[in-house]
Short mmCIF file of C-alpha atoms in Angstrom, two decimals:
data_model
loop_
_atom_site.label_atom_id
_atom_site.label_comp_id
_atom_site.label_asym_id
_atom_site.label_seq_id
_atom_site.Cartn_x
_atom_site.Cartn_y
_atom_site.Cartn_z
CA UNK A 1 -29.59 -12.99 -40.38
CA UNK A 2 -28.97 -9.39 -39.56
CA UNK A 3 -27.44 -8.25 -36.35
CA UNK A 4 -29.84 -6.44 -35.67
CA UNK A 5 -32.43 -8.93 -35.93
CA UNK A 6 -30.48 -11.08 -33.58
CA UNK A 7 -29.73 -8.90 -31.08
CA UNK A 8 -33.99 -7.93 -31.17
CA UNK A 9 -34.21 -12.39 -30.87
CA UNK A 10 -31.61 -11.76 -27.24
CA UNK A 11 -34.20 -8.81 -26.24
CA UNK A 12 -37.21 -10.48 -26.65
CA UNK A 13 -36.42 -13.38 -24.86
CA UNK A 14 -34.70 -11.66 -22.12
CA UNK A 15 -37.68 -9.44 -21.26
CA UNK A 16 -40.22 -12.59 -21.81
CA UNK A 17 -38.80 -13.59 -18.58
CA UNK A 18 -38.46 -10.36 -16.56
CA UNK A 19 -38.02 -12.10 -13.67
CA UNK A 20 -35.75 -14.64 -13.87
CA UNK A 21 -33.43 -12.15 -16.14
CA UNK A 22 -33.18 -9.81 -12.95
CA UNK A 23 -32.32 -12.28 -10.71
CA UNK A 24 -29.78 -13.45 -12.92
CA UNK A 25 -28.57 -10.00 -13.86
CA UNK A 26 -28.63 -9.54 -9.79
CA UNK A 27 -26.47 -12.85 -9.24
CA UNK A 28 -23.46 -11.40 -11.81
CA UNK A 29 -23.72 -7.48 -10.35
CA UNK A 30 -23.83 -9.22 -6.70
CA UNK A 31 -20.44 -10.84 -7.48
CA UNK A 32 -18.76 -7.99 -9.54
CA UNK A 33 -19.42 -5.19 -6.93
CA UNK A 34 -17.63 -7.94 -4.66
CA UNK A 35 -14.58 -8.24 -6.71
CA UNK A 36 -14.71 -4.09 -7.36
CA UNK A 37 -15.37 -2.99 -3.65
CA UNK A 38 -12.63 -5.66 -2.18
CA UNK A 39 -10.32 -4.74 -5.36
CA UNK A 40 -10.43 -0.93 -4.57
CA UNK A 41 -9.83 -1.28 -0.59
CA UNK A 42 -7.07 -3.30 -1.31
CA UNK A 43 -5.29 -1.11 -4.05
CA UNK A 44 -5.72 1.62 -1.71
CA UNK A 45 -4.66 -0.05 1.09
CA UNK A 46 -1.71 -0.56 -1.20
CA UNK A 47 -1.22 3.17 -2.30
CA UNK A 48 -1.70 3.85 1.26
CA UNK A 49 1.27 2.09 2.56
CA UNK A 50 3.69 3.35 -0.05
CA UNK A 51 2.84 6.35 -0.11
CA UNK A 52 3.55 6.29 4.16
CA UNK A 53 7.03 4.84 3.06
CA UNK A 54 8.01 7.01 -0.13
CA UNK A 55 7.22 10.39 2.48
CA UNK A 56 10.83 8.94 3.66
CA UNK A 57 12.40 9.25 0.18
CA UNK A 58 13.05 6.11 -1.81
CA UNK A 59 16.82 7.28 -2.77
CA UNK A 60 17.96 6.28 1.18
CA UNK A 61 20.41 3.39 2.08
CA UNK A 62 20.00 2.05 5.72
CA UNK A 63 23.10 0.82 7.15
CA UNK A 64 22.54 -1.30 10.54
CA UNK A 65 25.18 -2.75 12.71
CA UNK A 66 25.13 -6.40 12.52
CA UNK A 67 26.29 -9.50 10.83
CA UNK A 68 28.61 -10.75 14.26
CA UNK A 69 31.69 -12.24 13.51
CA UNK A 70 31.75 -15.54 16.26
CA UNK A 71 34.86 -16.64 17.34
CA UNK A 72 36.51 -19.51 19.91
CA UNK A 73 35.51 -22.48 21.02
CA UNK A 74 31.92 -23.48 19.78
CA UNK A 75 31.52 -19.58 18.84
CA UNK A 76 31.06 -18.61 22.52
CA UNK A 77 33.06 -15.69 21.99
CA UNK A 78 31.72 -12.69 19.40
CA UNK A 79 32.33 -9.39 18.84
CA UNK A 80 30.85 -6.34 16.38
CA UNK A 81 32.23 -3.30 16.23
CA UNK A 82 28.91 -0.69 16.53
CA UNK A 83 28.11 1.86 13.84
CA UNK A 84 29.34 5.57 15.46
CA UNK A 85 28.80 8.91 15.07
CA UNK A 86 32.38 8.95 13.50
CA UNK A 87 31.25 6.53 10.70
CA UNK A 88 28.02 8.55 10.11
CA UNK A 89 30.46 11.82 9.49
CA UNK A 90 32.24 9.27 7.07
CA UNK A 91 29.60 8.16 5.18
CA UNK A 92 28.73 12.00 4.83
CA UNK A 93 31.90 13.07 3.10
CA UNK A 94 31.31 10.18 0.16
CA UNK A 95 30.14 11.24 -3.26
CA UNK A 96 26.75 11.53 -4.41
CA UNK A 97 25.60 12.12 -0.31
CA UNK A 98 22.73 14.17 0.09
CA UNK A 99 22.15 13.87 3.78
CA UNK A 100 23.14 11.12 6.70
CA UNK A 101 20.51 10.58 9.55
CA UNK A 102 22.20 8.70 12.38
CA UNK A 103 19.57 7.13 14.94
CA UNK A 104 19.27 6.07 18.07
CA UNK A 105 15.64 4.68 19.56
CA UNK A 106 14.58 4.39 23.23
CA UNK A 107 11.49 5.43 25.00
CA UNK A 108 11.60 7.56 28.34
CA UNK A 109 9.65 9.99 30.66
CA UNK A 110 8.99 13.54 29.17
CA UNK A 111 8.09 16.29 31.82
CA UNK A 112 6.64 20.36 31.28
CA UNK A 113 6.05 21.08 34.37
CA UNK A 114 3.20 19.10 36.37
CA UNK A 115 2.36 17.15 32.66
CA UNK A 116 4.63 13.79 32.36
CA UNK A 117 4.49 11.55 29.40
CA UNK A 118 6.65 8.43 28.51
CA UNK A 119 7.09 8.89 25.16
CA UNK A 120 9.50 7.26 22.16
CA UNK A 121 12.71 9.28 22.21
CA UNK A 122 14.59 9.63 18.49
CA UNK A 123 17.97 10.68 19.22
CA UNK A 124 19.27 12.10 15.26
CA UNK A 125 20.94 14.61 13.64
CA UNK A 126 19.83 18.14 11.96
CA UNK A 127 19.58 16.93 8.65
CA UNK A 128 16.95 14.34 9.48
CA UNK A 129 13.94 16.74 8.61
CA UNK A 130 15.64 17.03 5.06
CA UNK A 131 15.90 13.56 4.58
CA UNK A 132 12.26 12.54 6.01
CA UNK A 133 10.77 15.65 4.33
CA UNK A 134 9.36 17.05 7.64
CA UNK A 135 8.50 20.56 7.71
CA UNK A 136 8.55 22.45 11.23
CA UNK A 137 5.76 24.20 12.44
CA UNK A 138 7.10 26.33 14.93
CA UNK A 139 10.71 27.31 15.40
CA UNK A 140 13.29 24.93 13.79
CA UNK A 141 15.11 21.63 14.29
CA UNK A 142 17.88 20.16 16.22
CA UNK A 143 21.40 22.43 14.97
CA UNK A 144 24.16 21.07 13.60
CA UNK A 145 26.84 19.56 16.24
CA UNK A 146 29.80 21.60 16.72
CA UNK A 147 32.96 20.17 18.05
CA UNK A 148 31.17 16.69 18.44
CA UNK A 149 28.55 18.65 21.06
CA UNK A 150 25.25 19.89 20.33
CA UNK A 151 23.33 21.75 23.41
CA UNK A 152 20.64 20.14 25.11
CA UNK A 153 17.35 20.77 22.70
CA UNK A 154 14.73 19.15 22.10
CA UNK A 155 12.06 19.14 18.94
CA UNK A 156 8.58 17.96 19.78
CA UNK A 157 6.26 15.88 17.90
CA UNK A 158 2.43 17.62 16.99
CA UNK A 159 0.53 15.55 19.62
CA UNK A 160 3.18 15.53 22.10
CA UNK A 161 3.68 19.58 22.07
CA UNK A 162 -0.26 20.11 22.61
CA UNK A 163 -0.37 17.34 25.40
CA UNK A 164 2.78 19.09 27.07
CA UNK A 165 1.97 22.71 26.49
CA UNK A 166 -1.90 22.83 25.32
CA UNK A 167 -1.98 25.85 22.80
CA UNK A 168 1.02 27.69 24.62
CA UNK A 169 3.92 28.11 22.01
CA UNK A 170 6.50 25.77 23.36
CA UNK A 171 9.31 27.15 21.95
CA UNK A 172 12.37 27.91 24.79
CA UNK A 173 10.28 26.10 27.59
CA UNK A 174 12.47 23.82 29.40
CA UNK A 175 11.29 20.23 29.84
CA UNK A 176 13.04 17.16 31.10
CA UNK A 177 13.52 14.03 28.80
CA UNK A 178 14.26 11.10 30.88
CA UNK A 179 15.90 13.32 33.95
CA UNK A 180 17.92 15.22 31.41
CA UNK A 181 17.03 18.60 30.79
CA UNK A 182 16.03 20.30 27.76
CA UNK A 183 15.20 23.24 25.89
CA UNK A 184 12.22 22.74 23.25
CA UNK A 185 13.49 24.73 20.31
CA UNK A 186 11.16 23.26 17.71
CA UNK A 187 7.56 21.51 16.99
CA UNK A 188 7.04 18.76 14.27
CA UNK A 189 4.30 19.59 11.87
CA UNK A 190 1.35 16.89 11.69
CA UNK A 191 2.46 13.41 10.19
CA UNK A 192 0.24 11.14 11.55
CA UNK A 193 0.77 7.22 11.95
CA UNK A 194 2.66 4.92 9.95
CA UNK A 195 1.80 1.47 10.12
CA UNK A 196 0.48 2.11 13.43
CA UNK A 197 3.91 4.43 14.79
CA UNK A 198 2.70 7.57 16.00
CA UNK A 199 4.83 10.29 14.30
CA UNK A 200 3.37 13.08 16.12
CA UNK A 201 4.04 11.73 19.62
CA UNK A 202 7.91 11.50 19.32
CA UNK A 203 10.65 13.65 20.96
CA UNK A 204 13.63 14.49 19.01
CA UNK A 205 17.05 15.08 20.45
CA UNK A 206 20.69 15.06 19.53
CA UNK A 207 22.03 11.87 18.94
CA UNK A 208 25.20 12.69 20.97
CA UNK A 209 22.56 13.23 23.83
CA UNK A 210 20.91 10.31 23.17
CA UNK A 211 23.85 7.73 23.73
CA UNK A 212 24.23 9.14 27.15
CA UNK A 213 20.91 9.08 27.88
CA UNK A 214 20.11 5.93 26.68
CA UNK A 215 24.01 4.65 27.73
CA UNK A 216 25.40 3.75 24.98
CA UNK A 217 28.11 4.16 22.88
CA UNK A 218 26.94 3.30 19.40
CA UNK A 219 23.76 3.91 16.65
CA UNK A 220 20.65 1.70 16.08
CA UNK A 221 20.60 2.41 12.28
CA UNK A 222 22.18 5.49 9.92
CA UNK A 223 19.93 6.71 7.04
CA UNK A 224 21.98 7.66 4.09
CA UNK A 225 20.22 9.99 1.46
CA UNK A 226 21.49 10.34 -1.81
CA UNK A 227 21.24 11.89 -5.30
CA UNK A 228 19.87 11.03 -8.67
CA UNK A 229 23.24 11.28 -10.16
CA UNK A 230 24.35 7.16 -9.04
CA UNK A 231 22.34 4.36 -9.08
CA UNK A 232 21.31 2.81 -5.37
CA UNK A 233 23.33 -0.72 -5.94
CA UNK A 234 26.37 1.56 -7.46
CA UNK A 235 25.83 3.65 -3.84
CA UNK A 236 25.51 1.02 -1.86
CA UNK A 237 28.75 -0.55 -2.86
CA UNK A 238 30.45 2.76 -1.94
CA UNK A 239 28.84 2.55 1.90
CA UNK A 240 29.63 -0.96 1.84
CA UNK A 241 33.36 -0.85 0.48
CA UNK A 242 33.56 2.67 3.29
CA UNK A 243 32.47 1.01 5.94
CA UNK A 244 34.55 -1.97 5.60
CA UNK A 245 37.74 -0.29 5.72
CA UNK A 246 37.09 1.31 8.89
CA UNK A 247 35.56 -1.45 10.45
CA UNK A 248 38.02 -4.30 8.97
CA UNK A 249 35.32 -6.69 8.04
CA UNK A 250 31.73 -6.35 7.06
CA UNK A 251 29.91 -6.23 10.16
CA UNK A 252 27.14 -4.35 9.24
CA UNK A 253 23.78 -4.52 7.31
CA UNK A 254 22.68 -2.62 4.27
CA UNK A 255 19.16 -1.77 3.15
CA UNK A 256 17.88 0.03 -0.06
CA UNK A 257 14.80 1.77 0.20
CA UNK A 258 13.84 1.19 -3.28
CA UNK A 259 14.57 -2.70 -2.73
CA UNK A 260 12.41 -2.36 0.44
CA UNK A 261 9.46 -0.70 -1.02
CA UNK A 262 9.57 -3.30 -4.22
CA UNK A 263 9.44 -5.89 -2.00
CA UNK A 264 6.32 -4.26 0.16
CA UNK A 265 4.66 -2.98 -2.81
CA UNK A 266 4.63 -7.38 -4.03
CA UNK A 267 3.33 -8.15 -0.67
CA UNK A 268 0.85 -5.99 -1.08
CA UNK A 269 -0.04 -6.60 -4.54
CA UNK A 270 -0.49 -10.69 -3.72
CA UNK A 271 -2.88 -9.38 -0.74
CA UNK A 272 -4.84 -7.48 -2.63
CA UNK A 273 -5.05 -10.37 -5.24
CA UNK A 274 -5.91 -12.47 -2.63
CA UNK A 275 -8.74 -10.47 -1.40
CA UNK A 276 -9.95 -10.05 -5.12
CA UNK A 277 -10.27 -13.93 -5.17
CA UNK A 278 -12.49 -13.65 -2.33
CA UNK A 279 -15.03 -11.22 -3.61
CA UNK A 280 -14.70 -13.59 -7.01
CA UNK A 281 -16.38 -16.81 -5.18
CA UNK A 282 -19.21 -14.20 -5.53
CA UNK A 283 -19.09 -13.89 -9.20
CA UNK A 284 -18.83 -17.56 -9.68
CA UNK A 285 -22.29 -18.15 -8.05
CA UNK A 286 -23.71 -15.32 -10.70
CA UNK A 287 -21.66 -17.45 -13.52
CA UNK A 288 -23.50 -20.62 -12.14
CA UNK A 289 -27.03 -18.34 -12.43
CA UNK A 290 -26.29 -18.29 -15.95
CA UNK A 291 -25.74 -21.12 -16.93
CA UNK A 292 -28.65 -22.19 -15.37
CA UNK A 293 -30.90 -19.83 -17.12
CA UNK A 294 -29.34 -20.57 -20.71
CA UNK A 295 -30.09 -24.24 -20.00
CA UNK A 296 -33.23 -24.05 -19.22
CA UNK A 297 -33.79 -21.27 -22.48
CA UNK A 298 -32.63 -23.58 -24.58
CA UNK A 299 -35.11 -26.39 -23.17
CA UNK A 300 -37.70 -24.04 -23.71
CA UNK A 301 -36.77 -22.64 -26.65
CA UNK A 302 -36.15 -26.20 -28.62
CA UNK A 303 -38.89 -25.36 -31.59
CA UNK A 304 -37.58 -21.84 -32.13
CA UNK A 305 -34.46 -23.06 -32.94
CA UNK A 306 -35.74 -26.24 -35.21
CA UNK A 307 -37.64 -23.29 -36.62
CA UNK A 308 -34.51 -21.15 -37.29
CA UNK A 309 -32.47 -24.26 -38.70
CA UNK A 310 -35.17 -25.34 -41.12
CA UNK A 311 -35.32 -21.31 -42.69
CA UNK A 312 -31.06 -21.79 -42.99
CA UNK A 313 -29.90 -20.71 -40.19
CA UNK A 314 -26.41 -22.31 -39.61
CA UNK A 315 -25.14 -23.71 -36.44
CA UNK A 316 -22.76 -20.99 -35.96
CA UNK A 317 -25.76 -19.03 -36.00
CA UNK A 318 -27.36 -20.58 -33.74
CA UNK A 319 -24.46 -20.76 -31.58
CA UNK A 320 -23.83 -17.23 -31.95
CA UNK A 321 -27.42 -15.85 -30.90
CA UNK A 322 -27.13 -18.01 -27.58
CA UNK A 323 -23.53 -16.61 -26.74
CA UNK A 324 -24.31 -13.14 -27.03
CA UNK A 325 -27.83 -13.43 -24.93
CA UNK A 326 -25.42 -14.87 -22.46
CA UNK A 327 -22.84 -12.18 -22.87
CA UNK A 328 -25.40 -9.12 -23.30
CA UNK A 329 -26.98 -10.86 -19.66
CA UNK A 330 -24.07 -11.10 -17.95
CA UNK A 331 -22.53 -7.64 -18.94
CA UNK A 332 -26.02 -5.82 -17.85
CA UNK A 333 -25.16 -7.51 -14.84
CA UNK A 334 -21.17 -6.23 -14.77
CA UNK A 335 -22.82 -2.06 -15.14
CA UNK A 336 -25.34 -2.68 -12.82
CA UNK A 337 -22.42 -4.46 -10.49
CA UNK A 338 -20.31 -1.43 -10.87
CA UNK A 339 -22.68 0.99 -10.77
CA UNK A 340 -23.22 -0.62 -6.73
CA UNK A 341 -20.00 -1.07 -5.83
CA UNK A 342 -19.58 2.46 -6.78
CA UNK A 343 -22.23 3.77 -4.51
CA UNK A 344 -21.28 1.67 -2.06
CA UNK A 345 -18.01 3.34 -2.39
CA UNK A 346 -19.18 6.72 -1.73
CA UNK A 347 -21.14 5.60 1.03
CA UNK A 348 -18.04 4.18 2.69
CA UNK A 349 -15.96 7.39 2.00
CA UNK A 350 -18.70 9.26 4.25
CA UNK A 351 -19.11 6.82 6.61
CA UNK A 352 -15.31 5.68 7.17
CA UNK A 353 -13.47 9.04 5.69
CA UNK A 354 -10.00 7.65 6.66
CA UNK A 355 -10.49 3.89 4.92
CA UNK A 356 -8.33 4.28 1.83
CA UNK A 357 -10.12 3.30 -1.16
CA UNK A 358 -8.56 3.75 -5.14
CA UNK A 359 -11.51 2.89 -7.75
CA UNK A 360 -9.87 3.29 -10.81
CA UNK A 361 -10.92 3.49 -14.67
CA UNK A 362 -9.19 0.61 -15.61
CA UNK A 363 -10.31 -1.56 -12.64
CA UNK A 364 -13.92 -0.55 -13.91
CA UNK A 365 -13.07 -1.55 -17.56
CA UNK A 366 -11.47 -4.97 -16.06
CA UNK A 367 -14.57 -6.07 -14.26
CA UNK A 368 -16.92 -5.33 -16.89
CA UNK A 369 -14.64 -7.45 -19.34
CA UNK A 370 -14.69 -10.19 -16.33
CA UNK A 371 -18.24 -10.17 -16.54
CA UNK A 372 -18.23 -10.26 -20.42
CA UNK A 373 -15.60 -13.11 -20.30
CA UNK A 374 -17.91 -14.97 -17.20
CA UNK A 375 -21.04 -14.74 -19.26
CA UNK A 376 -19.62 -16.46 -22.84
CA UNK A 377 -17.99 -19.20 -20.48
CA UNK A 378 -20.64 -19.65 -18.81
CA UNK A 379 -23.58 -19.75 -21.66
CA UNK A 380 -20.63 -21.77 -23.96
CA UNK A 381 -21.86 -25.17 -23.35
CA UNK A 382 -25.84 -24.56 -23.84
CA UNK A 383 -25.18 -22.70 -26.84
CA UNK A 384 -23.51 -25.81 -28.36
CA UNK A 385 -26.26 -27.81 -27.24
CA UNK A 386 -28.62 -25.41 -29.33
CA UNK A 387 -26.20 -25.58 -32.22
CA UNK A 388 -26.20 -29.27 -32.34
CA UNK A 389 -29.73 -29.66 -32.21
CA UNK A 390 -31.45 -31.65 -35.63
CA UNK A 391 -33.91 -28.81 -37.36
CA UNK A 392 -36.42 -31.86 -37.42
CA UNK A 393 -35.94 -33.43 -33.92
CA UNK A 394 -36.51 -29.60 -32.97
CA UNK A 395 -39.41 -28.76 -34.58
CA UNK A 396 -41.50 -32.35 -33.01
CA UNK A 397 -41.34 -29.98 -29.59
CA UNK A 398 -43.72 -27.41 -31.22
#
C-alpha cells in the first residue's frame, strides 16, 4: 500500500463522520489552547519579573548587617556591629567596584505647601541612579557628600512630584520630609511598580540625612556594583574578607544578584509548569475523546480491515493506518488549538494591555508535537486491536 492511498483510507473515514471528527478535533484544540494560553501568561509572568529585577543590574552584591554573635548566659546578651557609611566608602575603594549604594528605608510625612503625603523615604547615595539605571527627568540627583555632609536635597519620585507640585517644575521648591526641610533638586523618571513597590512614589535623600531623620546610626543594606572583569563569588569573597577585618567577625549578610535572580527565575519556572499542568487536565479529556472514537472505528470498521488482511495487508499495516488517523485527528486538533489560543491572546492584549503574555515559536511547535504525541498514545491500543484481528473472523462482520 501506497502512502498516499492510506492517508486517502484516514480522509475518508474521518469525513464519513463529520460530526463526531469535530467534536473530537474540538476536545484536543479545547485542551491545547489551555496548555498554550496558561503556558504563555506564565512565561510572561516570568519575563516580567526578571526583567523588573535585571533593571537593577545583575552584577550587584548586597551586603546586610546581620548574623548576631550571642553571648553570656543562655545567649541573653548579643551584639552586631551595624554596616556604616564608613564601610560603604570601604567597600568603594576595592577593586573591580563600579558603584556602592548605601540604604536606609523608613516612611514619613512629605509636605509642598498645603499638599502632605506620607510617603517611603530612601535615604542613598549619588551613585544610586548609576547603579539602578534610573534616568532623571528634570534636574539631577542627590551630589556627592563632601566632608561626610551633603546639603539637605531631596529627589522626587514621578507620581510623588505631580501629586506635590501638579505640572509646576519642582525643581528648588522647598518641601519638608518628615519635619526636616528640603530642597527638591531632582525628579525620578517613570519606573513604575515592582512586585507591587511603587517606584514612582518614593523620596530620595542623603543617607547621612536619613540616619538622623530616621535616628539611627547605621545602614539597612549597601548595594555593591561591580565590573565584568571578576567573577561575582571571586567579588564577593573580597566584600566578605573587607568587611571582616573591620568588623572582627562576620556579622553581616551577603547576597548576589545573579544567585538571587537564578533562584527567582526556578520559582518561577516550577509555577509556570505548574500552571501548564493545569491547562493539561484539559488535553487529557481530548486524549480520552480519542480514544473513544478509534474504538468505536475500529468496531465499525471490523470487515474493512478483514478485507484489507485477506488482499495482504500486514499487521503493521494495519496498525499503521489506525495510528496515523489518530495522529492526523489529534494534530488537526493541536492547529486548530493554537490557532484559538492565539486569538484569544490578542483579545486579551486589548482587553488587559498590561497582563504580560510571551507566545513563543517554540511553545507553538511544543504543543502541536504534544498533540501529535497525545493522539498516537491515545489511538495505540485500538490500533493493536485492529492489527490483531483474524482476516476471516473479520470478514463474518460484513
Amino acid at each position: 500500500m501506497r502512502w498516499r492511498d492510506g492517508l486517502g483510507l484516514c480522509g475518508s473515514s474521518m469525513t464519513s463522520q463529520p460530526l463526531r471528527s469535530l467534536l473530537t478535533l474540538l476536545g484536543v484544540a479545547i485542551g491545547i489552547a489551555a496548555v498554550t494560553l496558561l503556558t504563555a501568561m506564565g512565561e510572561g509572568l516570568r519575563g516580567r519579573v526578571l526583567d523588573s529585577f535585571a533593571q537593577f543590574g545583575t552584577r550587584v552584591v548586597t551586603v546586610r548587617p546581620g548574623a548576631v554573635q550571642t553571648g553570656g548566659i543562655g545567649g541573653l546578651l548579643a551584639s552586631a556591629r551595624p554596616l556604616t557609611l564608613a564601610d560603604a566608602e570601604a567597600l568603594r575603594r576595592l577593586p573591580h567596584v563600579e558603584a556602592v549604594v548605601p540604604i536606609i528605608q523608613g516612611n514619613g510625612d512629605i509636605q509642598a505647601g498645603q499638599r502632605k503625603r506620607r510617603v517611603d523615604i530612601l535615604g542613598t547615595g549619588h551613585q544610586l541612579a548609576q547603579a539602578w539605571r534610573t534616568r532623571v527627568a528634570l534636574g539631577q540627583f542627590l551630589p556627592q557628600s563632601q566632608s561626610g555632609s551633603t546639603p539637605p536635597y531631596v529627589v522626587l519620585g514621578h507620581r510623588l512630584s505631580q501629586e506635590l507640585f501638579g505640572t509646576r517644575n519642582p525643581v528648588g521648591q522647598r518641601v519638608r520630609v518628615g519635619g526636616m526641610r528640603f530642597r527638591v533638586i531632582g525628579v525620578i523618571e517613570q519606573k513604575g511598580n515592582l512586585l507591587g513597590f511603587d517606584l514612582d512614589d518614593i523620596a530620595y535623600i542623603p543617607v547621612d540625612r536619613a540616619e538622623r531623620l530616621f535616628n539611627r546610626n547605621g545602614l539597612v543594606k549597601a548595594h555593591v556594583l561591580f565590573d565584568s572583569g571578576i567573577q561575582a563569588e571571586r567579588f564577593s569573597e573580597q566584600v566578605r574578607q573587607l568587611l571582616i577585618a573591620r568588623h572582627g567577625r562576620e556579622d553581616f549578610r551577603l547576597t548576589s544578584q545573579s544567585d538571587l535572580l537564578g533562584s527567582l527565575n526556578r520559582i518561577l519556572a516550577t509555577l509556570s509548569l505548574g500552571i501548564s499542568a493545569l491547562g493539561g487536565i484539559s488535553l487529557l479529556v481530548g486524549a480520552v475523546g480519542i480514544l473513544t472514537i478509534m474504538t468505536t472505528t475500529v468496531g465499525e470498521r471490523t470487515a474493512e480491515i478483514g478485507l484489507l488482511r485477506a488482499l495482504g495487508a500486514a499487521p503493521r499495516q494495519v496498525l499503521g493506518l489506525f495510528l496515523a488517523e489518530a495522529t492526523l485527528l489529534s494534530l488537526l486538533g493541536g492547529v486548530l488549538g493554537v490557532l484559538l489560543a492565539g486569538g484569544l491572546l490578542v483579545l486579551l492584549h486589548w482587553l488587559v494591555p498590561g497582563l504580560p503574555l510571551s507566545l513563543s515559536p517554540p511553545l507553538v511547535l511544543l504543543a502541536l508535537l504534544l498533540s501529535a504525541l497525545v493522539g498516537m498514545a491515545a489511538g495505540l491500543a485500538p490500533a493493536r486491536r485492529a492489527a490483531r484481528l483474524h482476516p476471516v473472523v473479520a470478514l463474518r462482520f460484513e
